[in-house]
Tab-separated table of C-alpha atoms and ligand atoms in Angstrom:
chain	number	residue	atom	x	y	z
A	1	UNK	CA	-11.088	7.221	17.326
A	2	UNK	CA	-9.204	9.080	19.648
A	3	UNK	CA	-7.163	12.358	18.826
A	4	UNK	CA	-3.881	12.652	18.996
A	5	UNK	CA	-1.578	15.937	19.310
A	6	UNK	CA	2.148	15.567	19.117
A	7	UNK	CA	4.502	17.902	20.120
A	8	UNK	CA	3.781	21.371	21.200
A	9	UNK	CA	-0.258	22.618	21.924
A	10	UNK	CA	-0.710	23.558	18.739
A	11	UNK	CA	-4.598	24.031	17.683
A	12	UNK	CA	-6.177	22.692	15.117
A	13	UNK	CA	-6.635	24.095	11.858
A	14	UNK	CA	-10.628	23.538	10.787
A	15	UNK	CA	-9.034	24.235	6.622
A	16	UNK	CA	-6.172	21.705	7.094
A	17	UNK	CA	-6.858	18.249	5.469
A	18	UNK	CA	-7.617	15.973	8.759
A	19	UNK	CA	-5.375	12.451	8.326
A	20	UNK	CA	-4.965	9.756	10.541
A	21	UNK	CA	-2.663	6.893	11.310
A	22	UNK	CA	-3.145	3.261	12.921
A	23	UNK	CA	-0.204	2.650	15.308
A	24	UNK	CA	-0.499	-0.175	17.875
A	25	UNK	CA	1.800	-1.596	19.598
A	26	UNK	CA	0.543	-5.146	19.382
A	27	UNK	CA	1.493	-4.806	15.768
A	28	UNK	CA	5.494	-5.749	17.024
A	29	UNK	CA	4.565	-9.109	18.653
A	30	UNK	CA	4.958	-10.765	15.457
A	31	UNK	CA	8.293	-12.254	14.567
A	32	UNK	CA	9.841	-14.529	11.686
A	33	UNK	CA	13.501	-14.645	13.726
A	34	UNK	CA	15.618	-11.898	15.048
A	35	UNK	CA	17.651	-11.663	11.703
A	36	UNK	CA	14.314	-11.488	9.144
A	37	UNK	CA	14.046	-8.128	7.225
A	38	UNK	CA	10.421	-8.028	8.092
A	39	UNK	CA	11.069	-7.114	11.774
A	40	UNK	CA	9.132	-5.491	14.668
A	41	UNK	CA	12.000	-2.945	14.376
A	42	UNK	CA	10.600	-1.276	11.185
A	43	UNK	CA	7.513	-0.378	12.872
A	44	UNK	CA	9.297	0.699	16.404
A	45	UNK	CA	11.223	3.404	13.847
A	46	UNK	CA	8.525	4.925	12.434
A	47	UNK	CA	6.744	5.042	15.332
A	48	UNK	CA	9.626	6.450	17.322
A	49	UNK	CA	9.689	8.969	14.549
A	50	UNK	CA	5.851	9.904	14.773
A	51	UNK	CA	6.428	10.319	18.191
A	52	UNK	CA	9.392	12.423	17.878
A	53	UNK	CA	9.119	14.223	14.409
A	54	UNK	CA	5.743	14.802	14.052
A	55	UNK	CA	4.427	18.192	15.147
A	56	UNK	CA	1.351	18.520	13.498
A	57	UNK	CA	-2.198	17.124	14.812
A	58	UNK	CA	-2.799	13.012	13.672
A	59	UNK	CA	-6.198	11.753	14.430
A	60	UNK	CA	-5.260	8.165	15.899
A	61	UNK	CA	-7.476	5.005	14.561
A	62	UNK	CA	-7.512	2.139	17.160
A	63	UNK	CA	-7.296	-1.226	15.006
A	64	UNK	CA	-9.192	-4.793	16.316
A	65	UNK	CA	-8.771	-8.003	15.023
A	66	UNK	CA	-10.587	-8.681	11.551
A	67	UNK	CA	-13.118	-11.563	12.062
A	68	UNK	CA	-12.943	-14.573	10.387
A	69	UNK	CA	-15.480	-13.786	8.064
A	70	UNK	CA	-14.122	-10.697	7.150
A	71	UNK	CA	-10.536	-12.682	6.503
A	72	UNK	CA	-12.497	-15.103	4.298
A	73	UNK	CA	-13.969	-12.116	1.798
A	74	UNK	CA	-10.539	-12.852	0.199
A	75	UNK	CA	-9.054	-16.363	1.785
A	76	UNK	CA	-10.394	-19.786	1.637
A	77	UNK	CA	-11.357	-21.358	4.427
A	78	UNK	CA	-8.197	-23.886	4.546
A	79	UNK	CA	-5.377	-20.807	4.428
A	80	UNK	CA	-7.546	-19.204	7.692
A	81	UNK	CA	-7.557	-22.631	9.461
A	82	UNK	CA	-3.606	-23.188	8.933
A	83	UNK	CA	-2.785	-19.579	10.469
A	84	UNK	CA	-5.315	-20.090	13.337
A	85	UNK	CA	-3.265	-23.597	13.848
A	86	UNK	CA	-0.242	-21.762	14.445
A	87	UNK	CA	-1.146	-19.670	17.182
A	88	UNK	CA	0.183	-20.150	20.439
A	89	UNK	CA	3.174	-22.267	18.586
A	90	UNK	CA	7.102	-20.816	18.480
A	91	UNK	CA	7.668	-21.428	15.566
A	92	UNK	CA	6.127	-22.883	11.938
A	93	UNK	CA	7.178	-22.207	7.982
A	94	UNK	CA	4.519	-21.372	5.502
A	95	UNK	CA	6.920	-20.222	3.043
A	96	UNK	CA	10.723	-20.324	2.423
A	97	UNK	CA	10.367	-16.754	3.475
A	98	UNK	CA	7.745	-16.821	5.389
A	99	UNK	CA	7.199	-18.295	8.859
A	100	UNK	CA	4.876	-17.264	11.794
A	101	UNK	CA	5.667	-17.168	15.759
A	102	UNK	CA	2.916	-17.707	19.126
A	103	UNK	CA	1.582	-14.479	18.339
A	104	UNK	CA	1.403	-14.071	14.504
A	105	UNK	CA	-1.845	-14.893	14.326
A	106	UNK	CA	-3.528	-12.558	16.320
A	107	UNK	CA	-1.054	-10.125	14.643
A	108	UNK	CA	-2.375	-10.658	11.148
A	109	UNK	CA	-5.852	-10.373	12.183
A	110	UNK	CA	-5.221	-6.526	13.868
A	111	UNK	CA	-2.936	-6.050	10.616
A	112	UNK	CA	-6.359	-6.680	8.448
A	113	UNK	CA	-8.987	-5.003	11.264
A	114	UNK	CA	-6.486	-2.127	11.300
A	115	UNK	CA	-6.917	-1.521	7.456
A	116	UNK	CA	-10.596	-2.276	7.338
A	117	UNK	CA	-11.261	0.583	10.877
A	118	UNK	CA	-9.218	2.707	8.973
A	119	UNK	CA	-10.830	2.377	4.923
A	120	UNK	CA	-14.044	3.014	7.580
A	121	UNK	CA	-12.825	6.277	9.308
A	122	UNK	CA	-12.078	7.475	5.236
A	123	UNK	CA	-15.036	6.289	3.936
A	124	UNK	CA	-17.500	7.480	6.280
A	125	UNK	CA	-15.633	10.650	6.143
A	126	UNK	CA	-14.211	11.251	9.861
A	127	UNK	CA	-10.773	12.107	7.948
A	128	UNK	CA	-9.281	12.724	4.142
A	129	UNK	CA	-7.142	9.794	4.367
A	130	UNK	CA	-5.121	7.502	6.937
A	131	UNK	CA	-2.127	5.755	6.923
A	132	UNK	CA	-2.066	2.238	8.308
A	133	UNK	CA	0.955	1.669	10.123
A	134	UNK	CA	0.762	-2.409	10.061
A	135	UNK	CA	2.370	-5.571	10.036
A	136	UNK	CA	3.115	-8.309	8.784
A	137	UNK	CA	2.576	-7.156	5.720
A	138	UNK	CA	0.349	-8.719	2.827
A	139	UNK	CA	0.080	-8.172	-0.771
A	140	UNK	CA	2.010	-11.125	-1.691
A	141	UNK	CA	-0.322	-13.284	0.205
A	142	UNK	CA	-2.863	-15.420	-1.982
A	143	UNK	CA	-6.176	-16.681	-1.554
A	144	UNK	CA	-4.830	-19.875	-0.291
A	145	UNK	CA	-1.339	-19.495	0.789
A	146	UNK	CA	0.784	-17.088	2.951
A	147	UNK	CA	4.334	-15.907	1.026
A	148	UNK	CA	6.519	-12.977	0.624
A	149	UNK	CA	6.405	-11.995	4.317
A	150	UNK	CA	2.770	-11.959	3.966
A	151	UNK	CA	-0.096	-13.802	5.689
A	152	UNK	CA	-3.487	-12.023	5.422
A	153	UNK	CA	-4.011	-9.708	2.510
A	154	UNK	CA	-4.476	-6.562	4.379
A	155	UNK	CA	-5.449	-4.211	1.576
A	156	UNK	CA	-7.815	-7.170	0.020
A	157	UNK	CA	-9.594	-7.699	2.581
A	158	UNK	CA	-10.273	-3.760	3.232
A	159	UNK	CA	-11.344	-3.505	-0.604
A	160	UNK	CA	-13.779	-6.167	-0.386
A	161	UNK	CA	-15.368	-4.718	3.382
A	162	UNK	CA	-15.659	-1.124	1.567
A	163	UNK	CA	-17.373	-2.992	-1.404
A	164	UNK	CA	-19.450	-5.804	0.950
A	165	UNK	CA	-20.225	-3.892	3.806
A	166	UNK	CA	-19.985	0.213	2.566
A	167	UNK	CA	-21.357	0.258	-0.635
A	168	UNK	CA	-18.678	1.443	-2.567
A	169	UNK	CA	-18.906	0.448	-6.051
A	170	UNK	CA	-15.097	1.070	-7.862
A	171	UNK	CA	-11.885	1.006	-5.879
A	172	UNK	CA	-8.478	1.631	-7.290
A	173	UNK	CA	-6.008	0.452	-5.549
A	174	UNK	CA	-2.783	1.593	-6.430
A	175	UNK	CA	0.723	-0.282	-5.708
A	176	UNK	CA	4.097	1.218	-5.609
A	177	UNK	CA	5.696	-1.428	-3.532
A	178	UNK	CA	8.643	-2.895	-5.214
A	179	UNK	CA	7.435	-6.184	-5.697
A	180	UNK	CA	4.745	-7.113	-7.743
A	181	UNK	CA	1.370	-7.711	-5.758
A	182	UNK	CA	0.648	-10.657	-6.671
A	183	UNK	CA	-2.176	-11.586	-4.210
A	184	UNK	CA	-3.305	-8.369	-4.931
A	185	UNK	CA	-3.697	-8.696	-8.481
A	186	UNK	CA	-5.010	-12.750	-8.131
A	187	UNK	CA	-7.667	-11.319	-5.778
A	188	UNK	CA	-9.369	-9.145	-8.275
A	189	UNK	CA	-8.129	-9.686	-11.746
A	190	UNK	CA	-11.819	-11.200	-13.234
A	191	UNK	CA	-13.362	-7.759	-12.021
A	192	UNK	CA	-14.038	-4.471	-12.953
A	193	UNK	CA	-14.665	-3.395	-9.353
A	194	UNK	CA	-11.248	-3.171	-8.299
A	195	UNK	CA	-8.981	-1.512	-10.583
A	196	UNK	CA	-5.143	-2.604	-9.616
A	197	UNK	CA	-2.607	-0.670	-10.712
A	198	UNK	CA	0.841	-1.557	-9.534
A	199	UNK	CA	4.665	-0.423	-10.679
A	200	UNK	CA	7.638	-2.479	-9.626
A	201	UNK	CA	11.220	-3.820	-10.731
A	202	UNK	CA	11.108	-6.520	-12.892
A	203	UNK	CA	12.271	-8.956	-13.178
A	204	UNK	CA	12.450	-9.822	-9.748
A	205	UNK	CA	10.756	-11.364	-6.534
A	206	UNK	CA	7.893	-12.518	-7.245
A	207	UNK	CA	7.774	-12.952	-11.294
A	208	UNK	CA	4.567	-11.678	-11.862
A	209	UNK	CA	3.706	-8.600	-12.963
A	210	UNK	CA	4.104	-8.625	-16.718
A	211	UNK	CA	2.692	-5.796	-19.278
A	212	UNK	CA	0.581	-8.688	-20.838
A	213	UNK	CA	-0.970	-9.712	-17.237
A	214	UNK	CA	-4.127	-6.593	-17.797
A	215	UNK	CA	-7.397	-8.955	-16.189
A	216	UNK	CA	-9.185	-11.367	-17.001
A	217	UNK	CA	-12.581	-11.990	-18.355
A	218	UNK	CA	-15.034	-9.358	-17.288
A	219	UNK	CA	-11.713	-7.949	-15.740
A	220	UNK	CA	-9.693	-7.346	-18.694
A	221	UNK	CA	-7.954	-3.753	-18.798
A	222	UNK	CA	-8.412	-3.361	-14.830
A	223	UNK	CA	-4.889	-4.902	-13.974
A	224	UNK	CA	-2.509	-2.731	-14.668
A	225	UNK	CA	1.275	-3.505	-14.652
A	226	UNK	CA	4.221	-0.922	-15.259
A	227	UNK	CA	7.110	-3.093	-14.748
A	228	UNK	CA	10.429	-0.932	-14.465
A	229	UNK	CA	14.306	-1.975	-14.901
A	230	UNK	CA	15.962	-0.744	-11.409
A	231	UNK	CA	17.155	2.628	-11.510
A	232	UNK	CA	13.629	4.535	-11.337
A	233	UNK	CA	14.015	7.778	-9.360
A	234	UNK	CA	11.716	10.470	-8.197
A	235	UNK	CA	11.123	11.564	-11.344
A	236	UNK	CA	10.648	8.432	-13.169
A	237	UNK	CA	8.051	7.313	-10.595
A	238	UNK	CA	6.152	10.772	-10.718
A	239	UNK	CA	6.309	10.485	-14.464
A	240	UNK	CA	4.449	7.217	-14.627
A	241	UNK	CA	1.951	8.436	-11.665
A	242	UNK	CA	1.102	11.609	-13.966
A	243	UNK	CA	1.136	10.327	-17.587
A	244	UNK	CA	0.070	6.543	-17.083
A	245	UNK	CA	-2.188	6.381	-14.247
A	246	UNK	CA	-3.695	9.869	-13.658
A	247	UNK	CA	-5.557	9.544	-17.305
A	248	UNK	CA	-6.984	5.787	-15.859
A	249	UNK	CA	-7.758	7.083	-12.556
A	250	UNK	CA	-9.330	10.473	-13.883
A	251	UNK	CA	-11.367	8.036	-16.407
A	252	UNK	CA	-12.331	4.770	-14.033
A	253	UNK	CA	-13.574	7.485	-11.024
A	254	UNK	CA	-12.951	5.707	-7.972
A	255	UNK	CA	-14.889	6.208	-4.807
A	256	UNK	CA	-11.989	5.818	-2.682
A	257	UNK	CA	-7.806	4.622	-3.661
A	258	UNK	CA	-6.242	2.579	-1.613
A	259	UNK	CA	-2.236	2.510	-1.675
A	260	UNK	CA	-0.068	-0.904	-0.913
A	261	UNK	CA	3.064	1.567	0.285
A	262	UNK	CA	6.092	-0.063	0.446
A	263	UNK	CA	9.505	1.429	1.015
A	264	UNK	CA	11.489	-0.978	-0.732
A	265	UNK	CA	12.145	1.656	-3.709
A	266	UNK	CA	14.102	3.996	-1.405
A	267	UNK	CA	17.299	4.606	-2.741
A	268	UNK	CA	18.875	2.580	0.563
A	269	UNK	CA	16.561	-0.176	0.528
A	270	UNK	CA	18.865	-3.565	1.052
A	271	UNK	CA	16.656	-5.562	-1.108
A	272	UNK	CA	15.649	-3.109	-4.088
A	273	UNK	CA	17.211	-1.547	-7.128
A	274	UNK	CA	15.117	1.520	-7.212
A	275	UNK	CA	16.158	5.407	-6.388
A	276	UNK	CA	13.186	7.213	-4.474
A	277	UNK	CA	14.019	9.310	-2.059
A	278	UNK	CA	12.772	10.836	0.758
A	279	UNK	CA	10.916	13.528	-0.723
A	280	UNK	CA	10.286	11.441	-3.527
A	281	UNK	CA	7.544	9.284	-1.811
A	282	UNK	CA	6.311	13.259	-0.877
A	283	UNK	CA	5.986	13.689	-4.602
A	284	UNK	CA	4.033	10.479	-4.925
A	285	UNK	CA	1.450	11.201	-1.994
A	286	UNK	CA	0.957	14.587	-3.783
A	287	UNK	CA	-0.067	12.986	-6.919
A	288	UNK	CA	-2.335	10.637	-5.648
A	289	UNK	CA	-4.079	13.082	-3.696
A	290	UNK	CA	-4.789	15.416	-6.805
A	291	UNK	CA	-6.331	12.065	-8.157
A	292	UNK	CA	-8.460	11.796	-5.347
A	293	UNK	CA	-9.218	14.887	-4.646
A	294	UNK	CA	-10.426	15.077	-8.749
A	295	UNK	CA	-12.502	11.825	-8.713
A	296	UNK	CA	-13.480	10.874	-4.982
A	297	UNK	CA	-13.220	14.108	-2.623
A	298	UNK	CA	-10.037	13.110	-1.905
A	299	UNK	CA	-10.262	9.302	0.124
A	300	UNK	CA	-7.191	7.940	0.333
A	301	UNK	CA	-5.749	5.173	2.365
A	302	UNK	CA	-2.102	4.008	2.723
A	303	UNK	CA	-1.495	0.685	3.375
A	304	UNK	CA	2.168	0.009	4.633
A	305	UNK	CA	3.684	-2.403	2.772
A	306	UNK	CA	7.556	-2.992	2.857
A	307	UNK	CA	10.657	-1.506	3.007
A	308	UNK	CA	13.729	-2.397	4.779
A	309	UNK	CA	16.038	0.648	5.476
A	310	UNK	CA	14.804	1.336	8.476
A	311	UNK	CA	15.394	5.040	8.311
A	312	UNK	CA	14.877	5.488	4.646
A	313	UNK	CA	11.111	4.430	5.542
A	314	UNK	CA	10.517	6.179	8.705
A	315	UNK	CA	11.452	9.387	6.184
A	316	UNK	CA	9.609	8.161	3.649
A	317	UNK	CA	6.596	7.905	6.115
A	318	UNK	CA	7.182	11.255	7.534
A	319	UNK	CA	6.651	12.930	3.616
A	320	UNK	CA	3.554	11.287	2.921
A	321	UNK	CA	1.921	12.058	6.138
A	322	UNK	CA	3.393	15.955	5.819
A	323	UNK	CA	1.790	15.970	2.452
A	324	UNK	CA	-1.604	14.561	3.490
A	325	UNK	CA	-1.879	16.500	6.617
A	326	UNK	CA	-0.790	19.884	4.457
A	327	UNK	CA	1.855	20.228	6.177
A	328	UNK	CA	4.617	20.557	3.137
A	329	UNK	CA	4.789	21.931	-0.174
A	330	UNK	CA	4.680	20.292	-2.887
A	331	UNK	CA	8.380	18.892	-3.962
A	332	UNK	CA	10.384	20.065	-6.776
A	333	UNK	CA	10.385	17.182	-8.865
A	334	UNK	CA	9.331	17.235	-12.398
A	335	UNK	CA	6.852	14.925	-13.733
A	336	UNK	CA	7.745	14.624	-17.655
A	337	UNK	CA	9.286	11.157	-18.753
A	338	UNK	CA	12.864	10.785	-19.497
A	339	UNK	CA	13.952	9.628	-23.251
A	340	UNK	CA	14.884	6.520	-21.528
A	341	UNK	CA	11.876	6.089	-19.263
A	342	UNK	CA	10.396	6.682	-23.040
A	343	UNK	CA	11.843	4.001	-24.358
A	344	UNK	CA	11.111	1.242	-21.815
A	345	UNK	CA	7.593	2.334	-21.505
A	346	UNK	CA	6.888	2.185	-25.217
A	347	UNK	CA	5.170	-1.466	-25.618
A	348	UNK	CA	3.409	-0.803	-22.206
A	349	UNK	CA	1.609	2.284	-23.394
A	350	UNK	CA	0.608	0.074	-27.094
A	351	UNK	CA	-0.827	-2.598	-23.857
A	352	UNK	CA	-2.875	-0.116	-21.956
A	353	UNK	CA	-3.880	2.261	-25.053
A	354	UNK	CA	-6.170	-1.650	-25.757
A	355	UNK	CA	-8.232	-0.203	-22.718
A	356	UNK	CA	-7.397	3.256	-21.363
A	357	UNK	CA	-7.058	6.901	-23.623
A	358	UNK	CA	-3.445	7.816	-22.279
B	1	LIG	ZN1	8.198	-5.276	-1.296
C-alpha cells in the first residue's frame, strides 16, 4: 500500500481517521457496449474528481486479481468456468442486461481482489476504512449466474475471505444501493454470520427484497429488508439508518461493516426514484461510522455499487470519503421519521420487532 497525497504538501495529521481508496485503472477495460449505463465512464469521473477535488491525504490500496478459489467461497464452480470462457472474446450475453467483453474477465477478478486487499488493509488495521472504487459491479450476481450488471459478487466474496481467511466471526453488511441485493442476500440468508441489511425502492428491478424475506433457517432475523416507495430523501434514509438499523447493529456487534454503495438513490440518478443528495450520502457515511466506531473500532469498508449520474456519484463519493477522512462536519440533516415514512414503515417494524428490540 502505497500513500497517496493529492493536492498541495499538506502533512499528515497522526489524530485524523486514516482512509483509503482502491483506484486502478484496469478497472475501465471492461465494457457491456458504448451506450450501457454501467460504463468505464463512471469510474473515469470519480477518479478525475479524486484527482482534482480531493485535497486531503488518501492512503492508496493496489487491488490483484481474486483467485479462483477465493471467487468460489461464494460461486459454483460452473458460473467461474463460463466467465473464464469469455475472456479474450468481443463479445457474449449472460444476462438481458448483462454481457461481458475480451477483458471482463480479468476485470471481475481485480473488482473482487480489490475488495478482499482492501477488507485486509481495514481489518488488519493499516486504515479506519476504505472505499473500493470498482467495477463491474456485483451484488446482483448469484451463486450461479451473472445479472444486473454484475458478474462476481465483490462484497461476498470479501465477507467470506474476512470470515475464511481473518477470523472474523459477525459481519454486517449493510446495502443502500437502490436495488435489492439479491446475490447478496442468497449468499448468506441460512446464516447468522453475516447480517444483511439492505434498503431499496420497491417494487422494482430485481423483485426481491420483501419485509417477509428476514433468513432462513439458522439465518432467520439476519436478512433484513426496508423496502421504500420512491421519494426517500436525506432524511428519510438517515431516519431508517438511526431508528431501524443502529438498534440491530448496536445489538448484533459486528467486527467489521461492509457497505454495497450505490449511487442510484441520488436525486439525478436516470434509473431511480429516490432523492439523496449530495450531502445526503455524507449523512449516511456519518451514521455508519458512529455504528462502527460503537461496536467494531470503527472498520468500515465501502463497496461501490451503482449509480448512473455520473456527477451526482462522483459528489456523492467525494462526501463519504470527506466524512471518513474527517474532513467535513457532520450535515444538517435530521434523523427523526416523517409521519409518512411512519406510516410505510409500520408492518416492517411488527417484522423485525420478531427478532431485533427497535
Ligand atoms: Zn443499483
Amino acid at each position: 500500500m502505497e500513500t497517496v497525497l493529492p493536492g498541495k504538501n499538506r502533512m499528515t495529521d497522526p489524530h485524523r481517521p486514516r482512509t483509503g481508496v482502491v483506484t486502478d485503472g484496469r478497472y475501465l477495460d471492461h465494457t457491456m457496449g458504448g451506450f450501457h449505463v454501467e460504463s468505464p465512464e463512471r469510474l473515469e469521473a470519480i477518479y478525475a474528481m479524486i484527482e482534482q477535488e480531493i485535497t486531503f491525504p488518501l492512503d492508496h490500496i493496489t487491488p490483484r486479481p481474486a483467485s479462483r478459489e477465493e471467487i468460489l467461497f461464494v460461486h459454483t464452480e460452473e458460473h467461474f468456468t463460463i466467465l473464464q470462457q469469455t475472456a479474450g472474446r468481443e463479445y457474449i450475453m449472460l444476462d438481458p442486461d448483462t454481457s461481458t467483453c475480451a477483458k471482463s474477465f480479468d476485470t471481475a477478478l481485480l473488482a473482487a481482489g480489490g475488495a478482499i486487499e482492501a477488507a485486509d488493509a481495514v481489518m488488519l488495521g493499516d486504515i479506519e476504512s476504505a472505499f473500493a472504487l470498482i467495477r463491474p459491479p456485483g451484488h446482483h450476481s448469484e451463486a450461479a449466474r451473472a445479472m444486473g450488471f454484475c458478474l462476481f459478487n465483490n462484497i461476498a466474496v470479501a465477507a467470506e475471505h474476512l470470515l475464511r481467511v481473518r477470523g472474523c466471526r459477525k459481519i454486517l453488511i449493510v446495502d443502500w444501493d437502490l436495488h435489492h441485493g439479491n446475490g447478496t442476500q442468497h449468499s448468506f440468508e441460512h446464516r447468522p454470520d453475516v447480517l444483511y441489511f439492505s434498503t431499496h425502492q420497491f417494487p422494482h428491478y430485481p423483485g426481491t427484497g420483501r419485509w417477509s424475506e428476514k433468513g432462513q433457517g439458522e439465518g432467520k432475523g439476519f436478512t433484513l429488508n426496508v423496502p421504500l416507495s420512491p421519494g426517500k430523501d436525506d432524511r428519510d434514509y438517515r431516519a431508517v439508518f438511526r431508528h431501524i438499523l443502529r438498534p440491530v447493529c448496536l445489538a448484533y456487534e459486528p467486527d467489521i461493516i461492509l457497505v454495497s454503495a450505490g449511487f442510484d438513490i441520488h436525486v439525478n440518478d436516470p434509473l431511480g426514484g429516490m432523492r439523496v443528495t449530495d450531502a445526503g450520502f455524507g449523512a449516511l457515511a456519518r451514521e455508519l461510522m458512529d455504528m462502527a466506531e460503537q461496536t467494531c473500532g470503527g472498520k468500515l469498508l465501502f463497496v461501490l455499487e451503482g449509480g448512473y449520474n455520473l456527477i451526482g456519484q462522483s459528489r456523492g463519493v467525494r462526501h463519504v470519503l470527506q466524512q471518513l477522512a474527517g474532513e467535513a462536519m457532520n450535515p444538517d440533516i435530521p434523523a427523526d421519521i416523517s409521519p409518512l415514512l411512519e406510516q410505510e414503515l409500520q408492518p416492517g417494524f411488527r417484522t423485525i420487532r420478531e427478532n431485533w428490540d427497535i
